[in-house]
PDB file of C-alpha atoms in Angstrom:
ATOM      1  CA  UNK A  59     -18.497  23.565 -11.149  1.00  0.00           C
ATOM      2  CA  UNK A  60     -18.789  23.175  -7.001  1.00  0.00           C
ATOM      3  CA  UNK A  61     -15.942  21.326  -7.031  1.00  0.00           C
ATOM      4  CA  UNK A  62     -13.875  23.090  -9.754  1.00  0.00           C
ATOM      5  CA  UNK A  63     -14.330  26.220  -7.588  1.00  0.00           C
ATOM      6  CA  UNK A  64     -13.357  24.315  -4.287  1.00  0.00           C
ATOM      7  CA  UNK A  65     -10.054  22.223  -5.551  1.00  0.00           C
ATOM      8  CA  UNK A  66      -9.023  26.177  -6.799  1.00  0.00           C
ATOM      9  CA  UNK A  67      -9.208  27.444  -3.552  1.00  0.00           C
ATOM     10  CA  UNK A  68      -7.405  24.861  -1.841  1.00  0.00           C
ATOM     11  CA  UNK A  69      -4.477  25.082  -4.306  1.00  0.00           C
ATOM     12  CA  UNK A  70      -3.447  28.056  -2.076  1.00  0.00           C
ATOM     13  CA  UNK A  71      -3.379  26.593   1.454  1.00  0.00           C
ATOM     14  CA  UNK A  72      -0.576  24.951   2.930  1.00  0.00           C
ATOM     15  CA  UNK A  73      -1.629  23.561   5.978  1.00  0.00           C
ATOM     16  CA  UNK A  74      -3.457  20.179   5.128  1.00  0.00           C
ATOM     17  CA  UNK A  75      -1.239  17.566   6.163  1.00  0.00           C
ATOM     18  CA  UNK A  76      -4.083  14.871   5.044  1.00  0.00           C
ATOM     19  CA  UNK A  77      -6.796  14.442   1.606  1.00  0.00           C
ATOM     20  CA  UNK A  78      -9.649  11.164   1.844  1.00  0.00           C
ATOM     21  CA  UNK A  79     -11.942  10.506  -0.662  1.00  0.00           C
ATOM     22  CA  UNK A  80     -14.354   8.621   0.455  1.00  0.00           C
ATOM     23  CA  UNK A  81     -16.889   7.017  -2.575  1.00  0.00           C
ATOM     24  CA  UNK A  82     -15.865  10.113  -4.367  1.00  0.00           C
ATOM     25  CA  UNK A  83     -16.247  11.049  -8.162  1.00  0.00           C
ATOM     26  CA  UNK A  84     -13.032  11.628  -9.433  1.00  0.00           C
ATOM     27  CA  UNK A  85     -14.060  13.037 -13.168  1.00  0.00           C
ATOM     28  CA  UNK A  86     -11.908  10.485 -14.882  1.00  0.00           C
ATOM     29  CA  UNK A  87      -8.757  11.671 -12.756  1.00  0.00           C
ATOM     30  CA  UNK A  88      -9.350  15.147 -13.565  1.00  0.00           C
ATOM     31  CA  UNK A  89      -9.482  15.906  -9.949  1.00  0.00           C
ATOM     32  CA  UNK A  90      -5.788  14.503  -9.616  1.00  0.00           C
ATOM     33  CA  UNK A  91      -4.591  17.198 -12.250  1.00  0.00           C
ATOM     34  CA  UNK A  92      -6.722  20.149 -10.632  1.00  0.00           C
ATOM     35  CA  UNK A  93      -5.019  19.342  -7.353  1.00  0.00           C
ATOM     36  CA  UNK A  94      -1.739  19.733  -8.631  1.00  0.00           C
ATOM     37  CA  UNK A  95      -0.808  23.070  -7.369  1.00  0.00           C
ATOM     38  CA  UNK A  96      -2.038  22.083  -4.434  1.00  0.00           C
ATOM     39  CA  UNK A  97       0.433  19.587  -4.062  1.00  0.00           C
ATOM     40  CA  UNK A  98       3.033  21.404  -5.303  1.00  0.00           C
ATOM     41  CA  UNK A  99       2.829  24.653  -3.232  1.00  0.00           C
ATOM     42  CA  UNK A 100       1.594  22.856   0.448  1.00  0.00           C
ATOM     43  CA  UNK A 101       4.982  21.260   1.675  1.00  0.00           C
ATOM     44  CA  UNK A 102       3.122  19.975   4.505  1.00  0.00           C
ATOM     45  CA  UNK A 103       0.541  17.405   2.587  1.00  0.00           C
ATOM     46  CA  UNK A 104       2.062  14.114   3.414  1.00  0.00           C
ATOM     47  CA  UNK A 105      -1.199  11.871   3.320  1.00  0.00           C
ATOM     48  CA  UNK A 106      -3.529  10.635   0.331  1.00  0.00           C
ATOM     49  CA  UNK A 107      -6.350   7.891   0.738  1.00  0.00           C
ATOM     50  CA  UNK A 108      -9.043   6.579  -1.540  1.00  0.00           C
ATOM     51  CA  UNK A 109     -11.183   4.114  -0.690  1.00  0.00           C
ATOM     52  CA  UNK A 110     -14.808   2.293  -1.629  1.00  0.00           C
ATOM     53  CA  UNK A 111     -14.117   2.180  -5.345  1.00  0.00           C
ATOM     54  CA  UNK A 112     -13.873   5.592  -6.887  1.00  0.00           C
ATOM     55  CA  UNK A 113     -11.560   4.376  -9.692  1.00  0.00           C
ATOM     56  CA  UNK A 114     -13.035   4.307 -13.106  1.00  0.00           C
ATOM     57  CA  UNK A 115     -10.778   3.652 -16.568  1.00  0.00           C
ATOM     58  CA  UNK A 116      -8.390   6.829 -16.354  1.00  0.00           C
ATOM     59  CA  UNK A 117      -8.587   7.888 -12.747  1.00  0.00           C
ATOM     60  CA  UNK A 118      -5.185   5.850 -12.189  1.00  0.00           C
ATOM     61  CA  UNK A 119      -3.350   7.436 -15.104  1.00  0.00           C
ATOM     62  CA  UNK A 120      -3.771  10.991 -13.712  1.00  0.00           C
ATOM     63  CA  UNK A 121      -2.905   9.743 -10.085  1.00  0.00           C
ATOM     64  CA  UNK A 122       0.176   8.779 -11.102  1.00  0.00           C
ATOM     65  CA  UNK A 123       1.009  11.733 -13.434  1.00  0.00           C
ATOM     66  CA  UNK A 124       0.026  14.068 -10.678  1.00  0.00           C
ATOM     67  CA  UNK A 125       2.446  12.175  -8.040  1.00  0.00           C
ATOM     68  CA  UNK A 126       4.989  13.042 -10.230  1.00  0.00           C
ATOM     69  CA  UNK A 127       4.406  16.179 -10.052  1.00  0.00           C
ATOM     70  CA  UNK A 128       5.659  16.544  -6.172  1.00  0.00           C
ATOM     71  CA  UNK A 129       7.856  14.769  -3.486  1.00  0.00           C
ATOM     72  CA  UNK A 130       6.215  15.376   0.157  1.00  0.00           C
ATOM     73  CA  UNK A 131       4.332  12.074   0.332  1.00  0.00           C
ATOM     74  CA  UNK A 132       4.280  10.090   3.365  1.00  0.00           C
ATOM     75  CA  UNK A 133       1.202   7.873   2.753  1.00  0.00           C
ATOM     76  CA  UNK A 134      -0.746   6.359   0.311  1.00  0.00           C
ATOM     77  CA  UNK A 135      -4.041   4.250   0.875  1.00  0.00           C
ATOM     78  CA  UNK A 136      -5.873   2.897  -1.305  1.00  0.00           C
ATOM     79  CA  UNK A 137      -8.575   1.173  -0.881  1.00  0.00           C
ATOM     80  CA  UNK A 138     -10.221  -1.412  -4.009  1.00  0.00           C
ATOM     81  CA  UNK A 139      -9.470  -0.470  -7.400  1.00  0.00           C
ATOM     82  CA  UNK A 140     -11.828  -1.948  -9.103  1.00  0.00           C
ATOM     83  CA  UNK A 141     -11.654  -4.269 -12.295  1.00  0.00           C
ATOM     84  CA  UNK A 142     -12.223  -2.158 -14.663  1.00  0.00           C
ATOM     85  CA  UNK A 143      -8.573  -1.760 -16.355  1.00  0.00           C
ATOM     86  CA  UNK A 144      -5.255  -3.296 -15.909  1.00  0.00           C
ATOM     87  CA  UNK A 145      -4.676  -3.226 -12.241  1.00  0.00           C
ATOM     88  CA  UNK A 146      -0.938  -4.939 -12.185  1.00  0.00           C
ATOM     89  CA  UNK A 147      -0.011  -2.136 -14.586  1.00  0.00           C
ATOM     90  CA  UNK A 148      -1.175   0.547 -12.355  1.00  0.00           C
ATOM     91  CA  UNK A 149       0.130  -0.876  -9.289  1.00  0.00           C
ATOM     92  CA  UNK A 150       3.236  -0.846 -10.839  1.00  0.00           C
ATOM     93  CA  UNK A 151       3.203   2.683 -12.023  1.00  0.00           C
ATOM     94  CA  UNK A 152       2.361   3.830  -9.169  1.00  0.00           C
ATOM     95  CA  UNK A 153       4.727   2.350  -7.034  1.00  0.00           C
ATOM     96  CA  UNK A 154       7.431   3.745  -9.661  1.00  0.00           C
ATOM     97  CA  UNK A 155       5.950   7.029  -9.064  1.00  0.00           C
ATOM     98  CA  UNK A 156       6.186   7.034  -5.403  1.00  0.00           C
ATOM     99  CA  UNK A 157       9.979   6.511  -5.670  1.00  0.00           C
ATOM    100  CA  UNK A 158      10.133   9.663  -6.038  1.00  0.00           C
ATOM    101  CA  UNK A 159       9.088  10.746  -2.668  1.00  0.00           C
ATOM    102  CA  UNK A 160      11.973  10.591  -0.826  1.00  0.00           C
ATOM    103  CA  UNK A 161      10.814  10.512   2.812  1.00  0.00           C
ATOM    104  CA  UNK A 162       7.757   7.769   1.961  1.00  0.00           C
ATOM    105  CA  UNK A 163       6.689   5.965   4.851  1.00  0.00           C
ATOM    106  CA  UNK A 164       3.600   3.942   4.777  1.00  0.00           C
ATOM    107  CA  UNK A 165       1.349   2.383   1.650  1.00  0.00           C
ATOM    108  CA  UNK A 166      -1.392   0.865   1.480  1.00  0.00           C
ATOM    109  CA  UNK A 167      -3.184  -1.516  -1.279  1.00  0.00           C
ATOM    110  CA  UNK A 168      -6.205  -2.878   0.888  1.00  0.00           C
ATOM    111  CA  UNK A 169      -8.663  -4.869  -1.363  1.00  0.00           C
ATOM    112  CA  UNK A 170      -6.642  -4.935  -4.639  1.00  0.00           C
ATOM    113  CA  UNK A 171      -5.138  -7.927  -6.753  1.00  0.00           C
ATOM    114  CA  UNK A 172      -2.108  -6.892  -7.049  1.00  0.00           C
ATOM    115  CA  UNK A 173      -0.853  -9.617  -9.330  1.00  0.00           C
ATOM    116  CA  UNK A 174       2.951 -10.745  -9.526  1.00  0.00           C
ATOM    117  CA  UNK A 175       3.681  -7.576 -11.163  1.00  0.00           C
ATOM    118  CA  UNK A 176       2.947  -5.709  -8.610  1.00  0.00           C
ATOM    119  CA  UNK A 177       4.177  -7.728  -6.058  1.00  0.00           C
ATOM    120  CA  UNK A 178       7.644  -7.782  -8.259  1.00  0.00           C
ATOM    121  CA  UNK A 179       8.019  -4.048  -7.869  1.00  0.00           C
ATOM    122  CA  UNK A 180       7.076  -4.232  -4.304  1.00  0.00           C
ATOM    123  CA  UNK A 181       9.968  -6.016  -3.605  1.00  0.00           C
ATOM    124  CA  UNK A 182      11.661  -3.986  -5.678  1.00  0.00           C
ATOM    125  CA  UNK A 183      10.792  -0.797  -3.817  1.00  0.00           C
ATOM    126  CA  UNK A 184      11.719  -2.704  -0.276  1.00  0.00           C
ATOM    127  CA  UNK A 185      14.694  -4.029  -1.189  1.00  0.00           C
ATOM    128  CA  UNK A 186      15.655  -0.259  -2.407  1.00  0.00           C
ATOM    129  CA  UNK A 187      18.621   1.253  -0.564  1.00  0.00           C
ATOM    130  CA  UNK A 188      16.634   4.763  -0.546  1.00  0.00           C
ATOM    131  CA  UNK A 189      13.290   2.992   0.566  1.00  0.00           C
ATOM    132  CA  UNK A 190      12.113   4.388   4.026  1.00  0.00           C
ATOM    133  CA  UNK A 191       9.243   2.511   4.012  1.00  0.00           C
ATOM    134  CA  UNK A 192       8.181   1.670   8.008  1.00  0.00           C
ATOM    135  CA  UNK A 193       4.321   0.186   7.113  1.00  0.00           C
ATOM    136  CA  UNK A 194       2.899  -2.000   4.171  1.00  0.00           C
ATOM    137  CA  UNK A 195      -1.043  -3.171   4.547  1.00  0.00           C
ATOM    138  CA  UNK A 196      -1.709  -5.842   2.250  1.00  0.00           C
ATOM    139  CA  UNK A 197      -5.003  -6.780   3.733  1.00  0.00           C
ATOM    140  CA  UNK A 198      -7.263  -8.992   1.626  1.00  0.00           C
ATOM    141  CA  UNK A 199      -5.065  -8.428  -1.436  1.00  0.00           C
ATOM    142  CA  UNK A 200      -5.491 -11.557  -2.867  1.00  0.00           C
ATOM    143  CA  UNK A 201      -2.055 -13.262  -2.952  1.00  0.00           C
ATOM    144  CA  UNK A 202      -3.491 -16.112  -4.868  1.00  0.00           C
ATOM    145  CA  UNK A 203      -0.238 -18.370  -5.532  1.00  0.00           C
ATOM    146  CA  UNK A 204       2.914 -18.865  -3.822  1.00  0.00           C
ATOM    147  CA  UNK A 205       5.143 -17.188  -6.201  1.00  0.00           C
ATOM    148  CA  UNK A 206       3.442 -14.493  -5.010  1.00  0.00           C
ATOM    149  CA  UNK A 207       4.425 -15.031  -1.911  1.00  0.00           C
ATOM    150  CA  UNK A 208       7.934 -15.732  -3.099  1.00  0.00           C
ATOM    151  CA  UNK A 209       8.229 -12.659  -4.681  1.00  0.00           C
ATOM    152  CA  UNK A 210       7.194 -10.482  -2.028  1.00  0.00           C
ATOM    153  CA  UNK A 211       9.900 -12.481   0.357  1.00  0.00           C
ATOM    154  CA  UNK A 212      12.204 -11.546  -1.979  1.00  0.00           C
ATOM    155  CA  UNK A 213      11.349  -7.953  -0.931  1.00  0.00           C
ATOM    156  CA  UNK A 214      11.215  -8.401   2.819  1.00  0.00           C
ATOM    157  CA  UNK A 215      14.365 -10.399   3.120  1.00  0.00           C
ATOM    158  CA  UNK A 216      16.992  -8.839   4.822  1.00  0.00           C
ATOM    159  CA  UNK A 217      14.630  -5.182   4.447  1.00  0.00           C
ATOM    160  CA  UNK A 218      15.851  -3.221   7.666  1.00  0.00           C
ATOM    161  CA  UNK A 219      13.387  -0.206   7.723  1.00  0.00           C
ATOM    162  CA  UNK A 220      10.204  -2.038   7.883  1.00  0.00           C
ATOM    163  CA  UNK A 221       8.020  -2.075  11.390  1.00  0.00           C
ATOM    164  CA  UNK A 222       4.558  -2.683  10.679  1.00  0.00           C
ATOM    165  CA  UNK A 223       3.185  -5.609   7.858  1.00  0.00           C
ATOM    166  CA  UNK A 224      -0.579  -6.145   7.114  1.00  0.00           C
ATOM    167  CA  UNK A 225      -1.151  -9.735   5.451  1.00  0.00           C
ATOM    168  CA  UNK A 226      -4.518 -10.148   6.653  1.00  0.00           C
ATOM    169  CA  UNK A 227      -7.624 -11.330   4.904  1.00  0.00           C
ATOM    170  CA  UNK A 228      -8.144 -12.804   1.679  1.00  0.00           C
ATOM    171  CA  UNK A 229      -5.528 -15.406   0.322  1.00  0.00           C
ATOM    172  CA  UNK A 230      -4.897 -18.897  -1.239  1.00  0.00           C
ATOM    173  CA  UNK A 231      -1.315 -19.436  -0.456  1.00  0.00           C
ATOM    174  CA  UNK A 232      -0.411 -23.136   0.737  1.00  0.00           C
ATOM    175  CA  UNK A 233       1.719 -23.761   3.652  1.00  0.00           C
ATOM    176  CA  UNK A 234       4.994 -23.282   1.170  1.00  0.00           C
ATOM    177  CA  UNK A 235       3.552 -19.867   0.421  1.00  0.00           C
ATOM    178  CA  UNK A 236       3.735 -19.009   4.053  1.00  0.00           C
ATOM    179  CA  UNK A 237       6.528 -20.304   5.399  1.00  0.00           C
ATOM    180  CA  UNK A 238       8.435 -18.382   2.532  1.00  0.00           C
ATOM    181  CA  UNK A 239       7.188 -15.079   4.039  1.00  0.00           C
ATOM    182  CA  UNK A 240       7.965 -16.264   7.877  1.00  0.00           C
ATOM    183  CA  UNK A 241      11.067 -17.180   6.963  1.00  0.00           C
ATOM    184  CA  UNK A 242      11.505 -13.729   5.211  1.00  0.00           C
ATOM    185  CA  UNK A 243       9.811 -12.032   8.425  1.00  0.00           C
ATOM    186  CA  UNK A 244      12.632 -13.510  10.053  1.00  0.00           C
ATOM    187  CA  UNK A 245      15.551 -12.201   8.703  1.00  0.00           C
ATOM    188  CA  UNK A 246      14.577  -8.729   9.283  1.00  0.00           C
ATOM    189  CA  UNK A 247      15.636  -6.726  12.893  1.00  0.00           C
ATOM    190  CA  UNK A 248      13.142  -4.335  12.819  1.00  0.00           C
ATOM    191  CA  UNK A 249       9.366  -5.501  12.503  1.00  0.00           C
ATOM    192  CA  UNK A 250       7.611  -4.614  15.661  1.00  0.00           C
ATOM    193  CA  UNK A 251       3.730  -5.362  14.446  1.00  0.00           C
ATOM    194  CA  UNK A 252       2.575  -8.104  12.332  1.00  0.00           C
ATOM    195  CA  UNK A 253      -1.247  -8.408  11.434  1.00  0.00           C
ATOM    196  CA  UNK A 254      -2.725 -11.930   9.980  1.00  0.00           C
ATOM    197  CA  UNK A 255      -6.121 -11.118  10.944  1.00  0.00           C
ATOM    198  CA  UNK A 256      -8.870 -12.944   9.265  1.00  0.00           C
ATOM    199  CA  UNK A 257      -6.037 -14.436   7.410  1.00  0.00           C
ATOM    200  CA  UNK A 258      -6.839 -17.538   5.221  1.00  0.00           C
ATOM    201  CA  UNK A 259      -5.192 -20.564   4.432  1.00  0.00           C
ATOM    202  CA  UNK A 260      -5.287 -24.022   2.964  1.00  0.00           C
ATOM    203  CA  UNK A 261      -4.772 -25.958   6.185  1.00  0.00           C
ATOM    204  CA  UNK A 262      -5.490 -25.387   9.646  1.00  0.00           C
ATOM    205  CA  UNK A 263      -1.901 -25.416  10.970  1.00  0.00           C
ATOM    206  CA  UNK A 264      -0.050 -24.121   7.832  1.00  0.00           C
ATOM    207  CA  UNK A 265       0.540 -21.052   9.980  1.00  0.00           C
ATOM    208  CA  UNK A 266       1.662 -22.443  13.507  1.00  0.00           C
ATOM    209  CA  UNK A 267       5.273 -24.075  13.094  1.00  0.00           C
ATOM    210  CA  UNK A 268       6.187 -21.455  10.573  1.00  0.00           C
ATOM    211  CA  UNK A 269       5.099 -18.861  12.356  1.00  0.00           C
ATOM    212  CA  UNK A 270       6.394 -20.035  15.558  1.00  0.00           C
ATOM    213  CA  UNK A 271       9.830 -20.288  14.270  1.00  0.00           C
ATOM    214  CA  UNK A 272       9.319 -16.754  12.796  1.00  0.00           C
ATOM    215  CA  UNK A 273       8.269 -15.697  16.305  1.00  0.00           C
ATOM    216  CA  UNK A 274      11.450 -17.829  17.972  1.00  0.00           C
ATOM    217  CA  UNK A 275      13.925 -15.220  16.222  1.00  0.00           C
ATOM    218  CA  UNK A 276      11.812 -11.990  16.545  1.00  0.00           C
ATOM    219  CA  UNK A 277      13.623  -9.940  18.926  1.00  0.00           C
ATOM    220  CA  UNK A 278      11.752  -6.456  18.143  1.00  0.00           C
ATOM    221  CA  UNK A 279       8.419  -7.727  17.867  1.00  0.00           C
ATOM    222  CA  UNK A 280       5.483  -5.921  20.077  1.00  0.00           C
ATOM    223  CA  UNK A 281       2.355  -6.801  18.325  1.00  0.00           C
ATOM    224  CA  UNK A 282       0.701 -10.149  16.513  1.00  0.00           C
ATOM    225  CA  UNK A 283      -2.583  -9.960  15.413  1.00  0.00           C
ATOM    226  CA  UNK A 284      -4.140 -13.026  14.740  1.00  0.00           C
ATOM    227  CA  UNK A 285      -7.860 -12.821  15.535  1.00  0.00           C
ATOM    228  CA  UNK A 286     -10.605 -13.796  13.063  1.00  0.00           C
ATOM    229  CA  UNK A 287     -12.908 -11.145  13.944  1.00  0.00           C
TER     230      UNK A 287
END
């Protein structure tokens, strides 16, 4: 009731640029609907994260009907998803559902097995002529084969609105895997960060002379992240 009272309150304000939830209980997604008005009436929300696990069977579904219920998104994090349902499904609906926010900018899937379904409309969404996209975090997403990783080059090649690319953490591509991404990395003029940190990989120098020739062409880059910390 606390919280039924507090989401009907906010549904009037229209200054919060930002929502977290944080090891929250969603109510089976319920929350999603309740904040609907909210998301309709505050022009200025731009910024949604969820993080530590709060999705249970459901939440997902009313995520994605209530970001189709608005178009001021900027940023979506989320932050493990649990195992619970049909993740590649749900990665894929909500990427369809954030198509329709025209001015999108940065997303997030930190922790989550995206699967090649996912990753396939990923690439999709990059390779979109609308697609402002500027920063993807893939961190410890568990690309687990290397037509992941050709799938998601698919996406990055020749992408010219991208800056800022996460592939850090968790991972079993081979050397293949990765050079298909550096070689994507490469044909696009605008990344200025790249993050690999804590990145894992099958042998120890998979990453040096594809990423070296990746760094050879880079003319925009300002940041490489490579530490193991």
């Amino acid at each position: 009731e606390d919280m039924e009272n507090f989401l009907r309150g906010i549904s009037c304000n229209k200054s919060i640029r930002k929502l977290s939830f944080h090891r929250a209980v969603l109510y089976g997604g319920d929350i999603f609907n309740m904040l609907v008005p909210f998301f309709k009436t505050n022009q200025n929300f731009e910024s949604l994260e969820i993080s530590e696990g709060c999705f249970e069977p459901g939440d997902h579904s009313m995520l994605i009907s209530a970001l189709s219920e608005f178009s001021s998104l900027k940023e979506l994090m989320l932050d493990g998803f649990g195992v619970q349902f049909e993740v590649e499904q749900a990665i894929v609906e909500i990427i369809t559902a954030l198509s329709g926010h025209l001015d999108f900018r940065s997303l997030h899937f930190r922790g989550i097995d995206i699967g090649q379904k996912g990753c396939t409309a990923l690439a999709n969404f990059l390779q979109n002529p609308k697609s402002k996209l500027i920063a993807l975090d893939l961190s410890s997403s568990f690309l687990i084969s290397d037509e992941d990783a050709d799938i998601l080059a698919s996406g990055l090649t020749g992408n010219s609105t991208l800056k800022d690319i996460n592939l850090g953490g968790d991972s079993q591509l081979t050397r293949k895997g990765w050079q298909t991404i550096f070689a994507a990395m490469q044909t696009s003029g605008c990344l200025e960060n790249i993050s690999l940190r804590r990145a894992t990989y099958s042998s120890n120098d998979c990453l040096g002379v594809s990423l070296v020739k990746c760094l050879s062409k880079s003319t925009q880059l300002k940041s490489l992240n490579l530490s193991n910390e």
